[in-house]
Structure formats: structure tokens, C-alpha cells
mmCIF file of C-alpha atoms and ligand atoms in Angstrom:
data_model
loop_
_atom_site.group_PDB
_atom_site.id
_atom_site.type_symbol
_atom_site.label_atom_id
_atom_site.label_comp_id
_atom_site.label_asym_id
_atom_site.label_seq_id
_atom_site.Cartn_x
_atom_site.Cartn_y
_atom_site.Cartn_z
ATOM 1 C CA MET G 1 -79.134 69.965 226.256
ATOM 2 C CA ARG G 2 -77.024 72.702 225.030
ATOM 3 C CA ILE G 3 -77.769 75.570 222.997
ATOM 4 C CA GLU G 4 -75.570 76.606 220.097
ATOM 5 C CA GLN G 5 -75.673 80.325 220.057
ATOM 6 C CA ASP G 6 -73.638 80.813 216.763
ATOM 7 C CA ILE G 7 -75.602 82.822 213.799
ATOM 8 C CA LYS G 8 -76.342 80.014 211.193
ATOM 9 C CA LEU G 9 -77.587 81.638 207.951
ATOM 10 C CA ASP G 10 -79.980 80.382 205.071
ATOM 11 C CA PHE G 11 -79.775 81.894 201.349
ATOM 12 C CA LYS G 12 -82.357 84.506 202.210
ATOM 13 C CA ASP G 13 -80.443 85.764 205.204
ATOM 14 C CA VAL G 14 -77.351 87.172 202.794
ATOM 15 C CA LEU G 15 -76.700 89.036 199.489
ATOM 16 C CA ILE G 16 -73.378 88.985 197.891
ATOM 17 C CA ARG G 17 -71.511 92.578 198.076
ATOM 18 C CA PRO G 18 -70.519 93.736 194.596
ATOM 19 C CA LYS G 19 -66.811 94.448 193.958
ATOM 20 C CA ARG G 20 -64.515 96.397 191.661
ATOM 21 C CA SER G 21 -64.053 94.198 188.519
ATOM 22 C CA THR G 22 -62.111 94.361 185.324
ATOM 23 C CA LEU G 23 -64.710 92.056 183.344
ATOM 24 C CA ALA G 24 -66.609 93.911 180.712
ATOM 25 C CA SER G 25 -69.002 91.267 180.102
ATOM 26 C CA ARG G 26 -70.636 88.157 181.519
ATOM 27 C CA LYS G 27 -69.517 86.268 178.187
ATOM 28 C CA GLU G 28 -65.884 86.741 179.734
ATOM 29 C CA VAL G 29 -66.879 84.448 182.550
ATOM 30 C CA ASP G 30 -66.064 80.652 182.530
ATOM 31 C CA ILE G 31 -68.389 78.749 184.836
ATOM 32 C CA ARG G 32 -67.248 75.531 184.033
ATOM 33 C CA ARG G 33 -65.059 73.800 186.803
ATOM 34 C CA GLU G 34 -62.461 71.219 186.834
ATOM 35 C CA TYR G 35 -61.806 68.452 189.420
ATOM 36 C CA THR G 36 -59.603 65.592 190.133
ATOM 37 C CA PHE G 37 -61.758 63.441 192.489
ATOM 38 C CA LYS G 38 -60.054 62.395 195.741
ATOM 39 C CA TRP G 39 -60.402 58.694 195.486
ATOM 40 C CA SER G 40 -61.530 57.721 192.155
ATOM 41 C CA ARG G 41 -58.895 60.180 190.566
ATOM 42 C CA GLN G 42 -61.425 60.626 187.596
ATOM 43 C CA LYS G 43 -61.422 63.977 186.121
ATOM 44 C CA TYR G 44 -64.532 66.155 185.746
ATOM 45 C CA HIS G 45 -64.865 69.257 183.778
ATOM 46 C CA GLY G 46 -68.344 71.205 183.439
ATOM 47 C CA VAL G 47 -70.897 73.532 184.898
ATOM 48 C CA PRO G 48 -71.075 71.813 188.245
ATOM 49 C CA ILE G 49 -74.887 71.431 188.452
ATOM 50 C CA ILE G 50 -76.631 67.967 189.157
ATOM 51 C CA ALA G 51 -80.347 67.427 188.549
ATOM 52 C CA ALA G 52 -81.507 65.453 191.939
ATOM 53 C CA ASN G 53 -82.302 61.834 191.957
ATOM 54 C CA MET G 54 -86.130 62.361 192.121
ATOM 55 C CA ASP G 55 -89.028 61.502 190.040
ATOM 56 C CA GLY G 56 -89.745 64.152 187.658
ATOM 57 C CA VAL G 57 -86.107 65.559 187.919
ATOM 58 C CA GLY G 58 -83.669 62.872 187.774
ATOM 59 C CA THR G 59 -84.896 61.506 184.278
ATOM 60 C CA MET G 60 -83.149 59.928 181.335
ATOM 61 C CA ALA G 61 -84.799 62.654 179.430
ATOM 62 C CA MET G 62 -83.090 65.466 181.632
ATOM 63 C CA ALA G 63 -79.663 63.690 181.258
ATOM 64 C CA ARG G 64 -80.138 63.876 177.432
ATOM 65 C CA ALA G 65 -81.224 67.313 177.540
ATOM 66 C CA PHE G 66 -78.012 68.199 179.565
ATOM 67 C CA ALA G 67 -75.762 66.146 176.919
ATOM 68 C CA ALA G 68 -77.376 68.067 174.172
ATOM 69 C CA GLN G 69 -76.589 71.545 175.836
ATOM 70 C CA GLY G 70 -72.976 70.649 176.261
ATOM 71 C CA ASP G 71 -71.760 72.263 179.256
ATOM 72 C CA GLY G 72 -71.234 69.183 181.149
ATOM 73 C CA LEU G 73 -74.395 69.411 183.604
ATOM 74 C CA THR G 74 -75.216 65.842 185.363
ATOM 75 C CA ALA G 75 -78.377 64.188 186.271
ATOM 76 C CA ALA G 76 -78.732 61.791 189.286
ATOM 77 C CA LEU G 77 -80.945 59.337 187.881
ATOM 78 C CA HIS G 78 -83.501 58.625 190.136
ATOM 79 C CA LYS G 79 -83.723 55.145 192.000
ATOM 80 C CA HIS G 80 -86.668 53.652 190.359
ATOM 81 C CA TYR G 81 -85.582 53.094 186.710
ATOM 82 C CA PRO G 82 -85.766 49.231 185.740
ATOM 83 C CA LEU G 83 -82.502 47.639 185.256
ATOM 84 C CA ASP G 84 -82.972 46.984 181.786
ATOM 85 C CA ASP G 85 -83.672 50.703 181.063
ATOM 86 C CA LEU G 86 -80.575 51.606 182.976
ATOM 87 C CA VAL G 87 -78.532 49.166 180.909
ATOM 88 C CA ALA G 88 -79.708 50.191 177.582
ATOM 89 C CA PHE G 89 -78.973 54.012 178.542
ATOM 90 C CA TYR G 90 -75.391 53.369 179.531
ATOM 91 C CA GLU G 91 -74.653 51.381 176.518
ATOM 92 C CA LYS G 92 -76.327 53.600 173.918
ATOM 93 C CA GLU G 93 -75.604 56.934 175.626
ATOM 94 C CA GLY G 94 -72.811 56.457 177.994
ATOM 95 C CA SER G 95 -72.361 58.078 181.412
ATOM 96 C CA ALA G 96 -70.949 61.406 180.972
ATOM 97 C CA ASN G 97 -74.120 63.418 182.092
ATOM 98 C CA ILE G 98 -75.413 60.692 184.809
ATOM 99 C CA TRP G 99 -74.947 59.535 188.296
ATOM 100 C CA PHE G 100 -76.287 55.885 189.154
ATOM 101 C CA SER G 101 -78.195 56.372 192.256
ATOM 102 C CA ILE G 102 -78.843 53.980 195.253
ATOM 103 C CA GLY G 103 -80.020 54.119 198.841
ATOM 104 C CA VAL G 104 -78.627 51.584 201.293
ATOM 105 C CA ALA G 105 -81.592 49.073 200.975
ATOM 106 C CA GLU G 106 -80.843 45.420 200.192
ATOM 107 C CA ARG G 107 -82.748 45.943 197.003
ATOM 108 C CA ASP G 108 -80.666 48.752 195.839
ATOM 109 C CA GLU G 109 -77.472 46.905 196.301
ATOM 110 C CA GLU G 110 -78.924 43.920 194.371
ATOM 111 C CA LYS G 111 -79.637 46.085 191.508
ATOM 112 C CA LEU G 112 -76.289 47.612 191.416
ATOM 113 C CA GLU G 113 -74.832 44.069 191.808
ATOM 114 C CA ALA G 114 -76.854 42.959 189.033
ATOM 115 C CA PHE G 115 -76.025 46.036 186.752
ATOM 116 C CA LEU G 116 -72.340 45.301 187.364
ATOM 117 C CA LYS G 117 -72.736 42.004 185.759
ATOM 118 C CA THR G 118 -74.260 43.482 182.440
ATOM 119 C CA PRO G 119 -71.963 44.849 179.932
ATOM 120 C CA ALA G 120 -72.854 48.115 180.670
ATOM 121 C CA GLY G 121 -71.554 47.631 184.156
ATOM 122 C CA ALA G 122 -68.002 48.642 182.968
ATOM 123 C CA LYS G 123 -69.387 51.908 182.091
ATOM 124 C CA LEU G 124 -70.488 52.878 185.690
ATOM 125 C CA ASP G 125 -68.088 55.901 186.617
ATOM 126 C CA LYS G 126 -70.289 57.912 189.061
ATOM 127 C CA LEU G 127 -72.566 56.518 191.838
ATOM 128 C CA CYS G 128 -74.610 58.733 194.150
ATOM 129 C CA ILE G 129 -75.286 57.000 197.545
ATOM 130 C CA ASP G 130 -77.986 59.022 199.377
ATOM 131 C CA VAL G 131 -80.260 58.509 202.462
ATOM 132 C CA ALA G 132 -82.233 61.031 204.160
ATOM 133 C CA ASN G 133 -80.027 60.961 207.458
ATOM 134 C CA GLY G 134 -76.255 60.332 206.714
ATOM 135 C CA TYR G 135 -75.362 60.445 210.252
ATOM 136 C CA SER G 136 -75.971 56.537 210.766
ATOM 137 C CA GLU G 137 -72.736 54.421 211.418
ATOM 138 C CA PRO G 138 -73.998 51.626 208.863
ATOM 139 C CA PHE G 139 -74.227 54.493 206.318
ATOM 140 C CA ALA G 140 -70.689 55.214 206.652
ATOM 141 C CA HIS G 141 -69.808 51.598 206.519
ATOM 142 C CA PHE G 142 -71.836 51.263 203.365
ATOM 143 C CA VAL G 143 -69.730 54.018 201.716
ATOM 144 C CA ARG G 144 -66.585 52.277 202.807
ATOM 145 C CA LYS G 145 -67.685 49.107 201.533
ATOM 146 C CA MET G 146 -68.430 50.669 197.937
ATOM 147 C CA ARG G 147 -65.147 52.354 198.037
ATOM 148 C CA GLU G 148 -63.621 49.159 198.462
ATOM 149 C CA LYS G 149 -65.632 47.353 195.805
ATOM 150 C CA LEU G 150 -65.443 50.189 193.370
ATOM 151 C CA PRO G 151 -61.995 51.844 193.704
ATOM 152 C CA HIS G 152 -62.264 53.681 190.395
ATOM 153 C CA VAL G 153 -65.814 55.033 190.446
ATOM 154 C CA THR G 154 -66.829 58.464 191.729
ATOM 155 C CA ILE G 155 -68.732 58.063 194.857
ATOM 156 C CA MET G 156 -70.907 61.199 196.112
ATOM 157 C CA ALA G 157 -72.557 60.432 199.566
ATOM 158 C CA GLY G 158 -74.908 62.166 201.999
ATOM 159 C CA ASN G 159 -76.961 63.822 203.230
ATOM 160 C CA VAL G 160 -75.081 65.507 206.327
ATOM 161 C CA VAL G 161 -74.853 69.304 207.453
ATOM 162 C CA THR G 162 -71.859 69.486 209.749
ATOM 163 C CA GLY G 163 -67.887 69.700 209.238
ATOM 164 C CA GLU G 164 -67.128 66.405 211.292
ATOM 165 C CA MET G 165 -69.538 64.160 209.378
ATOM 166 C CA THR G 166 -68.368 65.434 206.066
ATOM 167 C CA GLU G 167 -64.780 64.705 206.976
ATOM 168 C CA GLU G 168 -66.004 60.877 208.442
ATOM 169 C CA LEU G 169 -67.998 60.307 204.853
ATOM 170 C CA LEU G 170 -64.688 61.396 203.005
ATOM 171 C CA LEU G 171 -62.453 59.294 204.922
ATOM 172 C CA ALA G 172 -64.635 56.593 204.295
ATOM 173 C CA GLY G 173 -64.478 56.807 200.691
ATOM 174 C CA ALA G 174 -66.731 59.633 199.393
ATOM 175 C CA ASP G 175 -65.155 61.885 196.830
ATOM 176 C CA VAL G 176 -68.255 64.378 197.312
ATOM 177 C CA VAL G 177 -70.287 64.800 200.202
ATOM 178 C CA LYS G 178 -73.934 66.000 199.668
ATOM 179 C CA VAL G 179 -74.958 68.710 202.092
ATOM 180 C CA GLY G 180 -78.501 69.599 203.132
ATOM 181 C CA ILE G 181 -81.004 68.064 205.643
ATOM 182 C CA GLY G 182 -84.412 69.793 205.343
ATOM 183 C CA PRO G 183 -83.929 72.705 202.798
ATOM 184 C CA GLY G 184 -85.738 70.901 199.923
ATOM 185 C CA SER G 185 -88.716 72.504 198.265
ATOM 186 C CA VAL G 186 -90.875 69.350 199.035
ATOM 187 C CA CYS G 187 -89.174 68.231 202.019
ATOM 188 C CA THR G 188 -90.914 68.076 205.457
ATOM 189 C CA THR G 189 -88.180 67.074 207.711
ATOM 190 C CA ARG G 190 -87.945 70.315 209.543
ATOM 191 C CA LYS G 191 -91.604 70.134 210.214
ATOM 192 C CA MET G 192 -91.974 66.506 211.007
ATOM 193 C CA THR G 193 -88.780 66.132 213.198
ATOM 194 C CA GLY G 194 -87.622 69.452 214.132
ATOM 195 C CA VAL G 195 -84.254 68.754 212.666
ATOM 196 C CA GLY G 196 -82.184 70.444 210.305
ATOM 197 C CA TYR G 197 -79.506 73.044 209.604
ATOM 198 C CA PRO G 198 -79.655 76.466 207.626
ATOM 199 C CA GLN G 199 -78.148 75.681 204.433
ATOM 200 C CA LEU G 200 -75.704 78.313 203.775
ATOM 201 C CA SER G 201 -74.079 77.768 207.030
ATOM 202 C CA ALA G 202 -74.163 74.095 206.266
ATOM 203 C CA ILE G 203 -72.246 74.588 203.156
ATOM 204 C CA ILE G 204 -69.881 76.620 204.691
ATOM 205 C CA GLU G 205 -68.902 74.618 207.289
ATOM 206 C CA CYS G 206 -68.975 71.406 205.137
ATOM 207 C CA ALA G 207 -67.086 72.869 202.241
ATOM 208 C CA ASP G 208 -64.345 74.075 204.676
ATOM 209 C CA ALA G 209 -64.040 70.492 206.347
ATOM 210 C CA ALA G 210 -64.230 69.013 202.950
ATOM 211 C CA HIS G 211 -61.337 71.033 201.162
ATOM 212 C CA GLY G 212 -59.371 70.379 204.063
ATOM 213 C CA LEU G 213 -59.189 66.923 203.242
ATOM 214 C CA GLY G 214 -58.981 67.318 199.327
ATOM 215 C CA GLY G 215 -62.677 66.423 199.024
ATOM 216 C CA LEU G 216 -65.827 68.063 197.367
ATOM 217 C CA VAL G 217 -69.364 68.902 198.716
ATOM 218 C CA CYS G 218 -72.576 69.069 196.734
ATOM 219 C CA ALA G 219 -75.165 71.713 197.990
ATOM 220 C CA ASP G 220 -78.242 69.786 197.972
ATOM 221 C CA GLY G 221 -81.668 71.544 198.483
ATOM 222 C CA GLY G 222 -83.057 74.976 199.040
ATOM 223 C CA CYS G 223 -82.023 76.963 195.863
ATOM 224 C CA THR G 224 -85.331 78.604 194.525
ATOM 225 C CA VAL G 225 -83.742 81.207 192.369
ATOM 226 C CA PRO G 226 -80.437 81.829 190.404
ATOM 227 C CA GLY G 227 -79.281 83.963 192.911
ATOM 228 C CA ASP G 228 -79.375 81.155 195.626
ATOM 229 C CA LEU G 229 -76.836 79.204 193.283
ATOM 230 C CA SER G 230 -74.511 81.985 193.189
ATOM 231 C CA LYS G 231 -74.702 82.206 197.127
ATOM 232 C CA ALA G 232 -74.246 78.386 197.355
ATOM 233 C CA PHE G 233 -71.007 78.636 194.898
ATOM 234 C CA GLY G 234 -69.916 81.687 196.886
ATOM 235 C CA ALA G 235 -70.135 79.680 200.034
ATOM 236 C CA GLY G 236 -67.796 77.098 198.613
ATOM 237 C CA ALA G 237 -70.271 74.470 197.078
ATOM 238 C CA ASP G 238 -68.217 72.747 194.549
ATOM 239 C CA PHE G 239 -71.275 70.901 192.908
ATOM 240 C CA ILE G 240 -74.910 72.111 193.344
ATOM 241 C CA MET G 241 -77.986 69.779 193.233
ATOM 242 C CA LEU G 242 -81.259 71.307 192.057
ATOM 243 C CA GLY G 243 -84.874 69.639 192.380
ATOM 244 C CA GLY G 244 -87.779 72.017 192.209
ATOM 245 C CA MET G 245 -85.881 74.611 190.129
ATOM 246 C CA LEU G 246 -85.554 71.909 187.321
ATOM 247 C CA ALA G 247 -89.127 70.289 187.768
ATOM 248 C CA GLY G 248 -92.119 70.766 185.577
ATOM 249 C CA HIS G 249 -90.599 70.769 182.068
ATOM 250 C CA ASP G 250 -91.059 68.402 179.262
ATOM 251 C CA VAL G 251 -87.923 66.401 180.203
ATOM 252 C CA CYS G 252 -89.443 65.623 183.436
ATOM 253 C CA GLU G 253 -91.159 62.442 182.394
ATOM 254 C CA GLY G 254 -94.290 63.382 184.291
ATOM 255 C CA GLU G 255 -98.080 63.578 183.350
ATOM 256 C CA VAL G 256 -99.012 67.021 182.399
ATOM 257 C CA VAL G 257 -102.700 67.831 183.148
ATOM 258 C CA GLU G 258 -104.882 70.602 182.216
ATOM 259 C CA GLU G 259 -107.306 72.508 184.416
ATOM 260 C CA ASN G 260 -109.231 75.738 183.314
ATOM 261 C CA GLY G 261 -106.692 76.072 180.342
ATOM 262 C CA ARG G 262 -103.535 75.876 182.376
ATOM 263 C CA LYS G 263 -101.211 72.790 182.241
ATOM 264 C CA TYR G 264 -99.892 71.676 185.445
ATOM 265 C CA VAL G 265 -97.693 68.700 186.713
ATOM 266 C CA THR G 266 -97.429 67.065 189.916
ATOM 267 C CA PHE G 267 -94.115 67.056 191.570
ATOM 268 C CA TYR G 268 -93.311 65.117 195.063
ATOM 269 C CA GLY G 269 -90.725 64.301 197.548
ATOM 270 C CA MET G 270 -89.144 60.925 197.576
ATOM 271 C CA SER G 271 -90.082 60.441 201.166
ATOM 272 C CA SER G 272 -93.656 61.648 200.531
ATOM 273 C CA SER G 273 -96.581 59.385 200.788
ATOM 274 C CA THR G 274 -96.878 59.933 196.945
ATOM 275 C CA ALA G 275 -93.504 58.396 196.111
ATOM 276 C CA MET G 276 -93.938 55.802 199.197
ATOM 277 C CA ASN G 277 -97.242 54.476 197.518
ATOM 278 C CA LYS G 278 -95.604 54.462 194.065
ATOM 279 C CA HIS G 279 -92.550 52.888 194.717
ATOM 280 C CA SER G 280 -92.805 51.006 198.095
ATOM 281 C CA GLY G 281 -96.519 49.927 198.182
ATOM 282 C CA GLY G 282 -97.379 52.526 201.040
ATOM 283 C CA VAL G 283 -95.709 54.408 203.826
ATOM 284 C CA ALA G 284 -94.459 51.795 206.444
ATOM 285 C CA GLU G 285 -96.219 51.660 209.576
ATOM 286 C CA TYR G 286 -93.048 52.746 211.658
ATOM 287 C CA ARG G 287 -92.438 55.961 209.624
ATOM 288 C CA ALA G 288 -94.112 59.124 208.561
ATOM 289 C CA SER G 289 -93.774 61.036 205.301
ATOM 290 C CA GLU G 290 -91.218 63.386 205.406
ATOM 291 C CA GLY G 291 -91.942 64.935 201.873
ATOM 292 C CA LYS G 292 -94.821 66.660 200.371
ATOM 293 C CA THR G 293 -96.786 66.891 197.159
ATOM 294 C CA VAL G 294 -97.422 70.031 195.323
ATOM 295 C CA LYS G 295 -99.002 70.654 191.825
ATOM 296 C CA ILE G 296 -96.804 72.983 189.652
ATOM 297 C CA PRO G 297 -97.219 74.853 186.519
ATOM 298 C CA TYR G 298 -96.004 73.140 183.486
ATOM 299 C CA ARG G 299 -93.015 75.065 182.215
ATOM 300 C CA GLY G 300 -92.346 73.518 178.711
ATOM 301 C CA GLU G 301 -88.832 73.692 177.537
ATOM 302 C CA LEU G 302 -85.857 73.417 179.663
ATOM 303 C CA ALA G 303 -83.502 75.489 177.634
ATOM 304 C CA PRO G 304 -85.019 78.971 178.806
ATOM 305 C CA THR G 305 -84.758 77.910 182.569
ATOM 306 C CA LEU G 306 -81.231 76.657 182.042
ATOM 307 C CA GLN G 307 -80.230 80.036 180.356
ATOM 308 C CA ASP G 308 -81.759 81.893 183.317
ATOM 309 C CA ILE G 309 -79.908 79.864 185.825
ATOM 310 C CA LEU G 310 -76.620 80.039 183.912
ATOM 311 C CA GLY G 311 -76.928 83.477 183.081
ATOM 312 C CA GLY G 312 -77.577 84.343 186.900
ATOM 313 C CA ILE G 313 -74.434 82.776 187.814
ATOM 314 C CA ARG G 314 -72.232 84.521 185.313
ATOM 315 C CA SER G 315 -73.687 87.827 186.131
ATOM 316 C CA ALA G 316 -73.075 87.052 189.709
ATOM 317 C CA CYS G 317 -69.366 86.425 188.721
ATOM 318 C CA THR G 318 -69.123 89.736 186.912
ATOM 319 C CA TYR G 319 -70.527 91.814 189.886
ATOM 320 C CA VAL G 320 -67.653 90.378 191.938
ATOM 321 C CA GLY G 321 -65.001 90.347 189.255
ATOM 322 C CA ALA G 322 -64.462 86.490 189.114
ATOM 323 C CA ARG G 323 -63.331 85.574 185.830
ATOM 324 C CA THR G 324 -63.921 81.752 186.545
ATOM 325 C CA LEU G 325 -66.528 80.066 188.818
ATOM 326 C CA LYS G 326 -63.453 78.937 191.060
ATOM 327 C CA GLU G 327 -62.876 82.645 191.640
ATOM 328 C CA LEU G 328 -66.256 83.224 192.905
ATOM 329 C CA SER G 329 -66.216 81.916 196.610
ATOM 330 C CA LYS G 330 -62.516 83.579 197.099
ATOM 331 C CA ARG G 331 -64.342 86.838 195.930
ATOM 332 C CA THR G 332 -67.409 86.581 197.781
ATOM 333 C CA THR G 333 -68.443 88.567 200.757
ATOM 334 C CA PHE G 334 -71.804 88.170 202.226
ATOM 335 C CA VAL G 335 -73.773 91.069 203.663
ATOM 336 C CA ARG G 336 -76.205 90.059 206.526
ATOM 337 C CA VAL G 337 -79.699 91.450 205.391
ATOM 338 C CA THR G 338 -81.771 89.747 208.267
ATOM 339 C CA GLN G 339 -81.504 90.138 211.910
ATOM 340 C CA GLN G 340 -82.709 86.739 212.791
ATOM 341 C CA ILE G 341 -83.575 83.452 211.631
ATOM 342 C CA ASN G 342 -87.236 82.657 211.159
ATOM 343 C CA ASN G 343 -89.195 80.722 208.643
ATOM 344 C CA VAL G 344 -86.863 77.970 208.719
ATOM 345 C CA PHE G 345 -89.442 75.788 207.210
ATOM 346 C CA GLY G 346 -88.690 77.542 203.772
ATOM 347 C CA GLU G 347 -92.051 78.561 203.330
ATOM 348 C CA SER G 348 -93.131 82.178 202.050
HETATM 349 P P1 5GP A 1 -84.853 71.409 195.903
HETATM 350 O O1 5GP A 1 -83.848 71.719 194.999
HETATM 351 O O2 5GP A 1 -86.111 70.973 195.457
HETATM 352 O O3 5GP A 1 -85.081 72.410 197.001
HETATM 353 O O4 5GP A 1 -84.284 70.156 196.922
HETATM 354 C C1 5GP A 1 -83.898 68.899 196.437
HETATM 355 C C2 5GP A 1 -83.736 68.021 197.323
HETATM 356 O O5 5GP A 1 -84.450 67.803 198.256
HETATM 357 C C3 5GP A 1 -83.240 66.277 196.765
HETATM 358 O O6 5GP A 1 -82.051 66.424 196.139
HETATM 359 C C4 5GP A 1 -83.503 65.807 198.136
HETATM 360 O O7 5GP A 1 -82.122 65.877 198.819
HETATM 361 C C5 5GP A 1 -84.487 66.375 198.788
HETATM 362 N N1 5GP A 1 -85.690 65.609 198.873
HETATM 363 C C6 5GP A 1 -86.311 65.218 197.891
HETATM 364 N N2 5GP A 1 -87.393 64.624 198.475
HETATM 365 C C7 5GP A 1 -87.508 64.831 199.644
HETATM 366 C C8 5GP A 1 -88.232 64.222 200.651
HETATM 367 O O8 5GP A 1 -89.540 63.698 200.296
HETATM 368 N N3 5GP A 1 -88.021 64.522 202.154
HETATM 369 C C9 5GP A 1 -86.933 65.263 202.342
HETATM 370 N N4 5GP A 1 -86.718 65.585 203.648
HETATM 371 N N5 5GP A 1 -85.846 65.872 201.313
HETATM 372 C C10 5GP A 1 -86.386 65.538 199.960
#
């Protein structure tokens, strides 16, 4: 047994220190980023925010709303769309705003194979391969296999929280490594297993490792307010994946219920018993649910939420004098505002 004594930080443990700036208005700030991916060599230009591949977040309607919004946000479609719907979407609407998501289960691979054999298969350009625990050796093998099979497709893979595993996944063929174990709003991994890593430190350490190899990271989970996205970008995140902050809108394809004159929707983790009952016929005997189900207020249109998020990031850039989002991390100095880390379960 070993105890690591270094301080590891979460979003709530820091604030960003303001800096002298020549910017007169947040209108002058460009929060799009431009990347050429390490392996696929494809180019990306847009606001690097990704809707999580969860039921009620990674929906086709979300992707359409992003396309209409025009800033290059993308949605990682959840893994449970039928093949025909995916084919129809790619054929009609293209791939610009979506990631095709798979896990490492046989049925996921079969679905991808079947998709590739359709005329829409040639349009596949971004693949998100994710599992709860990106540390298993078979996972890195799977990423390597996908890289060999799909050399020109941009691959995002995860989740991990440490530099050495970020490097391993990048060397296995990932263009973007997804970072986060336990910070998600409907995740109970930290409670159920005791495993996790404070998200801000995970981003800092993984981004440092990835950038050294010409790779990128996507900070996945734990953002609850726009300021958390500014902190994640300030810490070095190249992309940010959002679940809870995008849940509950009209584009989430969830059922809206009315109770005492108020509207609600159900939002659940993809490892919750709700998700496993819906998609896998129940929780398998050998595992426990690592996600929860919550009832959240229905939030209507997505546009005001997006405006808040993007406006918050622009404003953070003006506070530190970053004319572009790329400059934000270079101009970020975090001030620690807590003495010790507690509340690691992300609950208030
Ligand atoms: P949020 O933005 O809601 O804080 O976090 C979203 C992320 O939580 C997702 O992208 C995914 O990585 C993670 N997540 C989603 N469902 C579950 C779950 O049931 N269990 C765990 N451990 N993580 C989940």
C-alpha cells in the first residue's frame, strides 16, 4: 500500500485569477479551436464541446440543434440507436456534428461492422470508444485494432485519469483521450468502488501527457456550471464532454412528465439500473449499478443554456486577456480556495 501525498484538485477547489487585458469586449473573443488530429490527420474547427453519449443527451436532435447553432459543437450519439436510424442520419445529415459511439462488447463491434457495410459507412469520420474503466489491457488492444481498421477515422477513447494511461491509449491509436473516472453528475463509481481522481488534476496531468505526444484530451464529467468549463479549458482540456448540463431540454428525446404544475424529465447514468434494465435486460449478477437516476426540471429550449455556457467561457477569456480559447490555458493561474479535498462524491 502507498499513499500519494500530492494535493489533487477538483473544479470547486480553484478559481481563475484575473489578469490585465487589452480586450474591450467578450465579442472580441474567439472560442473556436482548430486541431489536426494525430492519427486520422483530419481537421476540426469549432467550439470543442461534446454532448455525452448518454440517453437524453447524445441524441440526434441534440446533434441537429448543434448543426443549426453553427459553432461546430458535436454530439457523441448514445450507443442504443438502431442501425437503420444511424444510417439514415449519416446519409441525410452527414457526420459533421456527430461521433459514432461504441463500447467493447461484441454487439457494439458487430453494429459498427454492419454500419460500415452500408453506403453511410464511408461517412464515418469520428468514433468514440468508451468504457467505464479504460485501464484494462483488452481496451488498449481494442483501440489498436480500431486504429488499424479505420486509419482515417478520428478516434476518441477512454476513460482514464492518469498520464501514463493517456500515453498508452494515444500510442495505441487514439487521437483524443477521454479523461474522467467518477466525476459525472449521475455517476456513483466513487461511492460504489472507492476509485476516482479529482477531475481538475486529472485534466492537468493527462493534458500534459497527451500534448507531449501530439495528442488531445477530452475532459469528461463533473462540469456543473459554465465556470467549470473555463477551469477545464484553463487546465488544458482540448474538448469538454457534458452530460448533466445539457440534459432536460426539448432536444433530449426524453419523456416529459408533469407533477403539481411543474414539468420534469428523468435523467440517468448509463451504468444505472434504469439504463441496464432498458438496454441490457437488467443488471448482470456479477456487477453493481454505478450510476443513479434523478428527476430534473424540464428546461425547454437548448439555445439559452448554450448561450450561458458559451458566454461564460468568452467572459472568462476576457478576464484573463485571452483573445482566443487556445490562449486561455496559457493565461490561466489557478488560485486554490479550499484547504483540503472533501466531498469527493460531488454532492452538495
Ligand atoms: P456530467 O457532465 O453529467 O457530470 O458527466 C457526464 C459523464 O458521466 C459521461 O460522459 C460519462 O463519462 C459519465 N457517466 C455517464 N453515466 C454514468 C454512469 O452510470 N456511471 C458512471 N460511473 N459514469 C457515468
